PDB file of C-alpha atoms in Angstrom:
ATOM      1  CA  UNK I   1      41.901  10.077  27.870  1.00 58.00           C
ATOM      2  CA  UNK I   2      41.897   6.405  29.693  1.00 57.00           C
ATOM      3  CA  UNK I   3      41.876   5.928  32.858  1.00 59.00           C
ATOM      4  CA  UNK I   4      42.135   3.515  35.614  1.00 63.00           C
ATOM      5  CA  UNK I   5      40.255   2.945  38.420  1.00 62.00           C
ATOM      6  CA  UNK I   6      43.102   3.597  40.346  1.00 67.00           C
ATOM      7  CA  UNK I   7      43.803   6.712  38.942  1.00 91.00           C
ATOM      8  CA  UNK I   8      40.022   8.155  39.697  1.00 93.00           C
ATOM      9  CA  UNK I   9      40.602   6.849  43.011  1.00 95.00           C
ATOM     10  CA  UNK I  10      43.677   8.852  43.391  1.00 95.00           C
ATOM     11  CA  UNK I  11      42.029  11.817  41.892  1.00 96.00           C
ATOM     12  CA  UNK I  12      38.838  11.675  44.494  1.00 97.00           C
ATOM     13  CA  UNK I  13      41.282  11.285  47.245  1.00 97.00           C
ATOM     14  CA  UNK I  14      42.869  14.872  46.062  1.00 97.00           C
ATOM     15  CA  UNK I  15      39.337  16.599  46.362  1.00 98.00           C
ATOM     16  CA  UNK I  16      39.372  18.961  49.135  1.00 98.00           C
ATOM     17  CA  UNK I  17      36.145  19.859  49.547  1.00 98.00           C
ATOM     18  CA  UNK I  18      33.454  18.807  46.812  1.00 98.00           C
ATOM     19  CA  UNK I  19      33.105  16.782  44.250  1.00 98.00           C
ATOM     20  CA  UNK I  20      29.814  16.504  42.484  1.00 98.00           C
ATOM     21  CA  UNK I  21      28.483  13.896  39.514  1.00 98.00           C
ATOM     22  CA  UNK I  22      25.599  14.395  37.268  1.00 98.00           C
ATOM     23  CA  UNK I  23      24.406  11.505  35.612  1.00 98.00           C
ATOM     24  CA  UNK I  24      22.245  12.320  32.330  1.00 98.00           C
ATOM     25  CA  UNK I  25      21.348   8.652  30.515  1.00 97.00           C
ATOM     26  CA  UNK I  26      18.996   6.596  31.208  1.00 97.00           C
ATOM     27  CA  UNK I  27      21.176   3.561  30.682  1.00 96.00           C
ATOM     28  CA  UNK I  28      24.907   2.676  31.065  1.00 95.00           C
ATOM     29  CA  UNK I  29      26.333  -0.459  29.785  1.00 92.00           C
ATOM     30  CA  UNK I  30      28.974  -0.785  32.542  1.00 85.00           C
ATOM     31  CA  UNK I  31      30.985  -4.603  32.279  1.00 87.00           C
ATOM     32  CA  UNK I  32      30.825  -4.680  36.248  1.00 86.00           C
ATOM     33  CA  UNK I  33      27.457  -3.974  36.456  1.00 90.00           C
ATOM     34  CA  UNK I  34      26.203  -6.681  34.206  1.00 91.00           C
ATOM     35  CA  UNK I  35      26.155  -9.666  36.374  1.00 93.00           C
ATOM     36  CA  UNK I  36      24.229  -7.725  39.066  1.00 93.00           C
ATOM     37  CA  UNK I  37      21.853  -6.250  36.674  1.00 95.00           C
ATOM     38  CA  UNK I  38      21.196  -9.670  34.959  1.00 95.00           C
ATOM     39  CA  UNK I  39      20.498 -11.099  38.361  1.00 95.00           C
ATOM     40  CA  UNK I  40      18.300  -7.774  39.472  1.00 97.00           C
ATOM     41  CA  UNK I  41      16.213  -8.546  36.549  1.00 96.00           C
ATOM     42  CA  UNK I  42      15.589 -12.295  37.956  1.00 97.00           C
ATOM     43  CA  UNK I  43      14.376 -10.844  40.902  1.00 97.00           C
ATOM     44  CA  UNK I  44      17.842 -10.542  43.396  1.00 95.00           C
ATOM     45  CA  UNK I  45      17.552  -7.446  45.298  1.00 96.00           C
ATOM     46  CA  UNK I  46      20.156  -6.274  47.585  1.00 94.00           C
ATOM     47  CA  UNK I  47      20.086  -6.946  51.496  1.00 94.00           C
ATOM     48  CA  UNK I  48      20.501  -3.442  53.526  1.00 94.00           C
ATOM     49  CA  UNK I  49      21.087  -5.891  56.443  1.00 93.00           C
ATOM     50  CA  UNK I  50      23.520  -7.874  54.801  1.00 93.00           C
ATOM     51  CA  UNK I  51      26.288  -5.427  54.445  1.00 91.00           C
ATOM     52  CA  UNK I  52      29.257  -7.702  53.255  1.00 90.00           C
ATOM     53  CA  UNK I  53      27.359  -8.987  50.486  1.00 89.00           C
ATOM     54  CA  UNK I  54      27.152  -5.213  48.859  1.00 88.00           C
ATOM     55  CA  UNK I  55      30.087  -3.172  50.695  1.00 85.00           C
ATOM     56  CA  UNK I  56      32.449  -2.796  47.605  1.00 87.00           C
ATOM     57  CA  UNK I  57      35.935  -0.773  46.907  1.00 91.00           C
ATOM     58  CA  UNK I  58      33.533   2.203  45.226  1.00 91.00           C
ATOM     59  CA  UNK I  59      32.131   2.443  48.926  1.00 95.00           C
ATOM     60  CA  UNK I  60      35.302   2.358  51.153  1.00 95.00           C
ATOM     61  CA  UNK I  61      36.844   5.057  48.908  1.00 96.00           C
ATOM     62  CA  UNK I  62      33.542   7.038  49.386  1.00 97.00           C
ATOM     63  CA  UNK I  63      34.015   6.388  53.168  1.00 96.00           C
ATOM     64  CA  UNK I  64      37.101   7.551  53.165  1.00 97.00           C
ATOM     65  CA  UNK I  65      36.210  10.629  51.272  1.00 98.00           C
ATOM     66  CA  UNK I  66      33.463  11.988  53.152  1.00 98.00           C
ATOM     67  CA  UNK I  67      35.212  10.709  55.782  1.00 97.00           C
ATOM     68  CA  UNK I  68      37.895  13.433  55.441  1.00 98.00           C
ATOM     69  CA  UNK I  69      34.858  16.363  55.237  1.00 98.00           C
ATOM     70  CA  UNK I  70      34.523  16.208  51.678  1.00 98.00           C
ATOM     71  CA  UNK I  71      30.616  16.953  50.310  1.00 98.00           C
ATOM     72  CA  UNK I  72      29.838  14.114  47.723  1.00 98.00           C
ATOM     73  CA  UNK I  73      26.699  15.030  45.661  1.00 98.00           C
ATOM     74  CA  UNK I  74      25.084  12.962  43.202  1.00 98.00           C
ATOM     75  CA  UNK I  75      22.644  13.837  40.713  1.00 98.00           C
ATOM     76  CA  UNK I  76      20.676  11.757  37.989  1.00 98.00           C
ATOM     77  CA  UNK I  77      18.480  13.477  35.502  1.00 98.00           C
ATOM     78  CA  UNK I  78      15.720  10.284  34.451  1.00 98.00           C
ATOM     79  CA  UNK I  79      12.912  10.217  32.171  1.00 98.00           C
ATOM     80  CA  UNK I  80       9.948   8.388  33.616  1.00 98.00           C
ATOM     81  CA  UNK I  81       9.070   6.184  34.063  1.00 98.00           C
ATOM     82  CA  UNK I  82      12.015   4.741  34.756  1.00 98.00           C
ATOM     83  CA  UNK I  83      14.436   2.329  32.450  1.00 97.00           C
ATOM     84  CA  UNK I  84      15.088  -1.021  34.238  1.00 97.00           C
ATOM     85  CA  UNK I  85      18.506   0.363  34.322  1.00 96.00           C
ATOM     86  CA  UNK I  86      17.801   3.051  36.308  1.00 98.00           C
ATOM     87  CA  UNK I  87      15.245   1.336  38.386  1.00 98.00           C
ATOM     88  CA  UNK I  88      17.775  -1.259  39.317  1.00 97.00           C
ATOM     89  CA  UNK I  89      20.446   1.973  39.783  1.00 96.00           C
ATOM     90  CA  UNK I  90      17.867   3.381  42.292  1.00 98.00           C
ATOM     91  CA  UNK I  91      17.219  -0.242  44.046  1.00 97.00           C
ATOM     92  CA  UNK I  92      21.123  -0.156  45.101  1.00 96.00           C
ATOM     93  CA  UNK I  93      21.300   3.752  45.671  1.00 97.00           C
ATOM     94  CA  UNK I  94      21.345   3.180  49.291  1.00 97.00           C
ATOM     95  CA  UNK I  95      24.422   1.614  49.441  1.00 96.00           C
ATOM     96  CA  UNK I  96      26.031   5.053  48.078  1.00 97.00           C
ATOM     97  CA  UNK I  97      24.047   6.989  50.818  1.00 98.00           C
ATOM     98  CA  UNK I  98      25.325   4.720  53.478  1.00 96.00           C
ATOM     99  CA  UNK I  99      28.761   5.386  52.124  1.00 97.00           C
ATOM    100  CA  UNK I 100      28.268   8.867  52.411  1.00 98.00           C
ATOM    101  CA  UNK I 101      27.179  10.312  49.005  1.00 98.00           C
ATOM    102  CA  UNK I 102      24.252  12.650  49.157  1.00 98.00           C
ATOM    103  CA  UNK I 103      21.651  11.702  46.044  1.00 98.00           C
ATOM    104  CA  UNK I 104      18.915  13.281  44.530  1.00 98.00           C
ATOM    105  CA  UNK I 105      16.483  12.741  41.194  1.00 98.00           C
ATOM    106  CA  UNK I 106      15.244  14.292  38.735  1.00 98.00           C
ATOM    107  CA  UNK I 107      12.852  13.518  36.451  1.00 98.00           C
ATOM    108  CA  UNK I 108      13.791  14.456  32.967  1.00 98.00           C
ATOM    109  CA  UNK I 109      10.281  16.304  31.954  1.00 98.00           C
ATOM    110  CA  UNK I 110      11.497  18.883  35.299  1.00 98.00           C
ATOM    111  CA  UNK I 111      15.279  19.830  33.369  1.00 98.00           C
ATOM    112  CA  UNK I 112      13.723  20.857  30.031  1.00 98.00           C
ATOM    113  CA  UNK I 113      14.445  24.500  31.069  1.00 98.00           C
ATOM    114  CA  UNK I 114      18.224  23.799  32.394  1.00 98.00           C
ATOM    115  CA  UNK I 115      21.070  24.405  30.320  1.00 96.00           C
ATOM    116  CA  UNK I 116      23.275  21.093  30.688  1.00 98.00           C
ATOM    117  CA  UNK I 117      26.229  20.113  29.131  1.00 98.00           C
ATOM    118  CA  UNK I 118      26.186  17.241  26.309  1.00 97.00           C
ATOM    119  CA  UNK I 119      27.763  14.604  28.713  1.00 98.00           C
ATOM    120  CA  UNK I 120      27.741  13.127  32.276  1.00 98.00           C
ATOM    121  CA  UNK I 121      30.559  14.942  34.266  1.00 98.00           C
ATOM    122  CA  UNK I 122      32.520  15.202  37.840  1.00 98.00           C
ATOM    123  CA  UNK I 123      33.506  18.230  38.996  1.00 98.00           C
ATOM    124  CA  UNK I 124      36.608  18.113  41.411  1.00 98.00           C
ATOM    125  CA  UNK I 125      36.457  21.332  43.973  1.00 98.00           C
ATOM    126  CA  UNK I 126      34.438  23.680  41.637  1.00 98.00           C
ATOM    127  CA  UNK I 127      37.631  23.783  38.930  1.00 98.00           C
ATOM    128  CA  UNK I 128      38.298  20.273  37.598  1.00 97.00           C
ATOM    129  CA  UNK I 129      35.746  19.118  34.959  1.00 98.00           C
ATOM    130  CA  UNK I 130      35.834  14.854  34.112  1.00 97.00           C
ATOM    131  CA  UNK I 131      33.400  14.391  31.334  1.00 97.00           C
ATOM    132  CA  UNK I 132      32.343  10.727  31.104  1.00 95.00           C
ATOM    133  CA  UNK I 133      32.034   9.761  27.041  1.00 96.00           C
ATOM    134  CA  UNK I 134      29.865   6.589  26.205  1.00 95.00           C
ATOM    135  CA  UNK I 135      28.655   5.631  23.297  1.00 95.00           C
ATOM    136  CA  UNK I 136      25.140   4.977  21.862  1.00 93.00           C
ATOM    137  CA  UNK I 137      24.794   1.373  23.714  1.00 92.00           C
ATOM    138  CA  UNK I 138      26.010   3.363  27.192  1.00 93.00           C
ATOM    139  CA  UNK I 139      29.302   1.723  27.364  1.00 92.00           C
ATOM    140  CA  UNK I 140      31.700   4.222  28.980  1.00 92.00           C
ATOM    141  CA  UNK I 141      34.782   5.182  26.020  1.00 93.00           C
ATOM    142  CA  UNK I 142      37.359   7.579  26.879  1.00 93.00           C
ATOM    143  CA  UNK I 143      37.099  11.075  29.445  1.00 95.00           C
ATOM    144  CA  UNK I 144      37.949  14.068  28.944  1.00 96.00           C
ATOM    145  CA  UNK I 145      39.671  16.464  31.815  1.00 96.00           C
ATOM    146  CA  UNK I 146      39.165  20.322  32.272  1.00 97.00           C
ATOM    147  CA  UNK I 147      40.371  23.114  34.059  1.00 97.00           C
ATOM    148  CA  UNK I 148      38.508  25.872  31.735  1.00 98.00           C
ATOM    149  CA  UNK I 149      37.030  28.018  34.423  1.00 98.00           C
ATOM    150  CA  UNK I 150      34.240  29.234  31.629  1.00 98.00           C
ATOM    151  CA  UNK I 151      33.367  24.868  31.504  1.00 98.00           C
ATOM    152  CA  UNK I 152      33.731  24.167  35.126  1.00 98.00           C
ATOM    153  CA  UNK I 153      31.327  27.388  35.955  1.00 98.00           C
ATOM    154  CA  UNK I 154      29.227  26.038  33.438  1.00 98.00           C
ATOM    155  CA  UNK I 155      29.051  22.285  35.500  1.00 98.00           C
ATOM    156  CA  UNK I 156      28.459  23.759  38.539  1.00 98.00           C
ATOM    157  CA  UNK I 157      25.376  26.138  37.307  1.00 98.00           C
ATOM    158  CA  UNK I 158      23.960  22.812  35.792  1.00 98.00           C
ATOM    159  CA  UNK I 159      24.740  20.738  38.862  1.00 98.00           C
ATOM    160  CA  UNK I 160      23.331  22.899  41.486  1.00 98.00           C
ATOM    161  CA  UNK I 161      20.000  23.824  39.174  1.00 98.00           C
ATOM    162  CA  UNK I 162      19.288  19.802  39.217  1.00 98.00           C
ATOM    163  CA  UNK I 163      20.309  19.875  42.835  1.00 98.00           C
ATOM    164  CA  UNK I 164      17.934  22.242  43.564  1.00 98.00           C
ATOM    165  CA  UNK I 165      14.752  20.831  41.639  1.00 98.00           C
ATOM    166  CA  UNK I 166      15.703  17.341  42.467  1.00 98.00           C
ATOM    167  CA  UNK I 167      14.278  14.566  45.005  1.00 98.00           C
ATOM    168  CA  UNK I 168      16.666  13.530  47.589  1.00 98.00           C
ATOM    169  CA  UNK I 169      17.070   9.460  46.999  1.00 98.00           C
ATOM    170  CA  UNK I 170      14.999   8.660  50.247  1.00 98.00           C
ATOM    171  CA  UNK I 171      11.811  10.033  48.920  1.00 98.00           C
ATOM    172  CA  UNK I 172      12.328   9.316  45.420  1.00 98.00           C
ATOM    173  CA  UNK I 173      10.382   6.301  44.334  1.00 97.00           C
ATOM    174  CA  UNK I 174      10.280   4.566  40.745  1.00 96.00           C
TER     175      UNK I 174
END
Protein backbone atom coordinates (compact mmCIF):
# COMPACT_ATOMS: atom_id res chain seq x y z
CA UNK A 1 0.00 0.00 0.00
CA UNK A 2 1.32 3.83 -0.65
CA UNK A 3 0.68 6.33 1.24
CA UNK A 4 0.89 9.97 1.72
CA UNK A 5 1.93 11.94 4.32
CA UNK A 6 -1.27 13.34 4.41
CA UNK A 7 -3.00 10.32 4.68
CA UNK A 8 -0.82 9.11 7.96
CA UNK A 9 -1.58 12.41 9.21
CA UNK A 10 -5.21 11.85 8.83
CA UNK A 11 -4.91 8.43 10.22
CA UNK A 12 -2.95 9.71 13.61
CA UNK A 13 -5.53 12.34 13.94
CA UNK A 14 -8.28 9.31 14.13
CA UNK A 15 -6.33 7.63 17.11
CA UNK A 16 -8.31 7.88 20.16
CA UNK A 17 -6.22 6.92 22.63
CA UNK A 18 -2.72 5.27 21.71
CA UNK A 19 -0.70 4.87 19.14
CA UNK A 20 2.63 3.23 19.59
CA UNK A 21 5.85 2.77 16.98
CA UNK A 22 8.61 0.33 17.28
CA UNK A 23 11.49 0.99 15.33
CA UNK A 24 13.78 -2.24 14.71
CA UNK A 25 16.85 -1.08 12.10
CA UNK A 26 19.60 0.39 12.78
CA UNK A 27 19.47 2.57 9.71
CA UNK A 28 16.74 4.17 7.51
CA UNK A 29 17.48 5.76 4.28
CA UNK A 30 14.70 8.38 4.54
CA UNK A 31 15.02 11.26 1.33
CA UNK A 32 14.07 14.01 4.04
CA UNK A 33 16.43 13.02 6.35
CA UNK A 34 19.44 13.13 4.14
CA UNK A 35 20.35 16.71 4.09
CA UNK A 36 20.21 16.83 7.93
CA UNK A 37 22.10 13.70 8.35
CA UNK A 38 24.82 14.80 5.81
CA UNK A 39 25.15 18.01 7.74
CA UNK A 40 24.99 16.02 11.36
CA UNK A 41 27.91 14.16 10.13
CA UNK A 42 29.89 17.64 9.50
CA UNK A 43 29.34 18.41 12.87
CA UNK A 44 25.64 20.57 12.83
CA UNK A 45 23.81 19.65 15.84
CA UNK A 46 20.44 20.89 16.57
CA UNK A 47 19.74 24.03 18.89
CA UNK A 48 17.09 23.04 21.82
CA UNK A 49 17.00 26.88 22.21
CA UNK A 50 16.45 27.60 18.78
CA UNK A 51 13.06 26.17 18.31
CA UNK A 52 12.09 27.51 14.75
CA UNK A 53 15.06 26.15 13.26
CA UNK A 54 13.81 22.34 14.20
CA UNK A 55 9.87 22.73 14.90
CA UNK A 56 8.61 20.79 11.75
CA UNK A 57 4.94 19.55 10.44
CA UNK A 58 5.91 15.86 12.12
CA UNK A 59 5.90 17.96 15.48
CA UNK A 60 2.72 20.15 15.22
CA UNK A 61 0.74 17.01 14.27
CA UNK A 62 2.33 15.32 17.38
CA UNK A 63 1.21 18.46 19.33
CA UNK A 64 -1.91 18.23 18.26
CA UNK A 65 -2.17 14.60 19.04
CA UNK A 66 -1.12 14.42 22.47
CA UNK A 67 -2.66 17.45 22.64
CA UNK A 68 -6.12 15.81 22.36
CA UNK A 69 -5.02 13.04 25.35
CA UNK A 70 -3.67 10.64 23.07
CA UNK A 71 -0.45 8.44 24.63
CA UNK A 72 2.33 8.51 21.87
CA UNK A 73 5.03 5.85 22.64
CA UNK A 74 8.07 5.31 20.80
CA UNK A 75 10.34 2.53 20.89
CA UNK A 76 13.76 1.74 19.06
CA UNK A 77 15.41 -1.59 19.45
CA UNK A 78 19.55 -0.59 18.60
CA UNK A 79 22.53 -2.64 18.55
CA UNK A 80 25.47 -0.93 20.18
CA UNK A 81 27.16 0.76 19.83
CA UNK A 82 25.26 2.80 17.97
CA UNK A 83 25.12 3.37 13.89
CA UNK A 84 25.75 7.08 13.03
CA UNK A 85 22.23 6.81 11.95
CA UNK A 86 20.91 6.15 15.04
CA UNK A 87 23.28 8.30 16.93
CA UNK A 88 22.23 11.24 14.87
CA UNK A 89 18.30 9.80 15.39
CA UNK A 90 19.02 10.04 19.18
CA UNK A 91 20.85 13.67 18.86
CA UNK A 92 17.31 15.07 17.51
CA UNK A 93 15.06 12.75 19.79
CA UNK A 94 14.29 15.65 21.90
CA UNK A 95 12.50 17.43 19.55
CA UNK A 96 9.86 14.39 19.53
CA UNK A 97 9.75 14.54 23.42
CA UNK A 98 9.08 18.20 23.36
CA UNK A 99 6.31 17.45 20.94
CA UNK A 100 4.91 15.11 23.18
CA UNK A 101 6.04 11.55 22.21
CA UNK A 102 7.24 9.46 25.09
CA UNK A 103 10.72 7.50 23.91
CA UNK A 104 12.61 4.83 25.18
CA UNK A 105 15.81 2.46 23.97
CA UNK A 106 16.75 -0.56 23.78
CA UNK A 107 19.74 -2.03 23.14
CA UNK A 108 19.48 -4.91 20.78
CA UNK A 109 21.73 -7.56 22.93
CA UNK A 110 18.51 -6.85 25.84
CA UNK A 111 15.48 -8.12 22.99
CA UNK A 112 17.18 -11.43 22.11
CA UNK A 113 14.49 -13.14 24.28
CA UNK A 114 11.36 -11.02 22.78
CA UNK A 115 9.31 -12.33 20.17
CA UNK A 116 9.04 -9.33 17.53
CA UNK A 117 7.53 -9.15 14.40
CA UNK A 118 9.79 -9.08 11.07
CA UNK A 119 9.13 -5.28 10.48
CA UNK A 120 8.88 -1.80 12.13
CA UNK A 121 5.10 -1.18 12.87
CA UNK A 122 2.36 1.47 14.35
CA UNK A 123 -0.28 0.32 16.14
CA UNK A 124 -3.45 2.65 16.03
CA UNK A 125 -5.64 2.12 19.48
CA UNK A 126 -4.49 -1.51 20.19
CA UNK A 127 -6.40 -2.84 16.71
CA UNK A 128 -4.84 -1.16 13.67
CA UNK A 129 -1.42 -2.65 12.68
CA UNK A 130 0.86 -0.22 9.89
CA UNK A 131 3.87 -2.26 9.10
CA UNK A 132 6.62 -0.05 7.64
CA UNK A 133 8.49 -2.22 4.59
CA UNK A 134 12.08 -0.98 3.58
CA UNK A 135 14.37 -2.53 1.79
CA UNK A 136 17.99 -3.72 2.38
CA UNK A 137 19.54 0.01 1.97
CA UNK A 138 16.58 1.23 4.67
CA UNK A 139 14.64 3.13 2.17
CA UNK A 140 10.97 2.94 3.24
CA UNK A 141 8.80 0.82 0.09
CA UNK A 142 5.25 0.21 0.50
CA UNK A 143 3.01 -0.53 4.15
CA UNK A 144 0.96 -2.81 4.88
CA UNK A 145 -2.45 -2.20 7.11
CA UNK A 146 -4.08 -4.69 9.66
CA UNK A 147 -6.95 -5.19 11.63
CA UNK A 148 -6.14 -9.08 12.48
CA UNK A 149 -6.75 -9.02 16.18
CA UNK A 150 -4.28 -12.32 16.42
CA UNK A 151 -1.36 -9.51 14.58
CA UNK A 152 -2.32 -6.46 16.46
CA UNK A 153 -2.18 -8.61 19.95
CA UNK A 154 0.92 -9.78 18.70
CA UNK A 155 2.35 -5.77 18.26
CA UNK A 156 1.25 -4.83 21.37
CA UNK A 157 2.95 -7.93 23.42
CA UNK A 158 6.19 -6.90 21.47
CA UNK A 159 5.72 -3.19 22.05
CA UNK A 160 5.06 -3.17 25.67
CA UNK A 161 7.99 -6.04 26.38
CA UNK A 162 10.56 -3.33 24.74
CA UNK A 163 8.67 -0.70 26.66
CA UNK A 164 9.24 -2.31 29.63
CA UNK A 165 13.09 -3.25 29.33
CA UNK A 166 13.81 -0.05 27.59
CA UNK A 167 15.65 3.37 28.65
CA UNK A 168 13.47 6.33 28.56
CA UNK A 169 15.33 8.86 25.87
CA UNK A 170 16.52 11.26 28.76
CA UNK A 171 18.83 8.78 30.28
CA UNK A 172 19.74 6.97 27.29
CA UNK A 173 23.14 7.98 26.07
CA UNK A 174 25.09 6.71 22.83
Amino acid sequence: MSQSLTDFSDLLRSVRESAVHLEMRDGYGVDSERVGFAAWREGHRIDPDDRGSWWRPWLDLVQEVTGKGVVIRRARIVSEPVSDYIAFEHSGTFTNVAAGEQVRWLPRRRASDLALPGNDFWLFDGRLVQFNIFDGLGRWVHTDQTEDAAVAKLCASAFEAVWERGTPHAQYTV
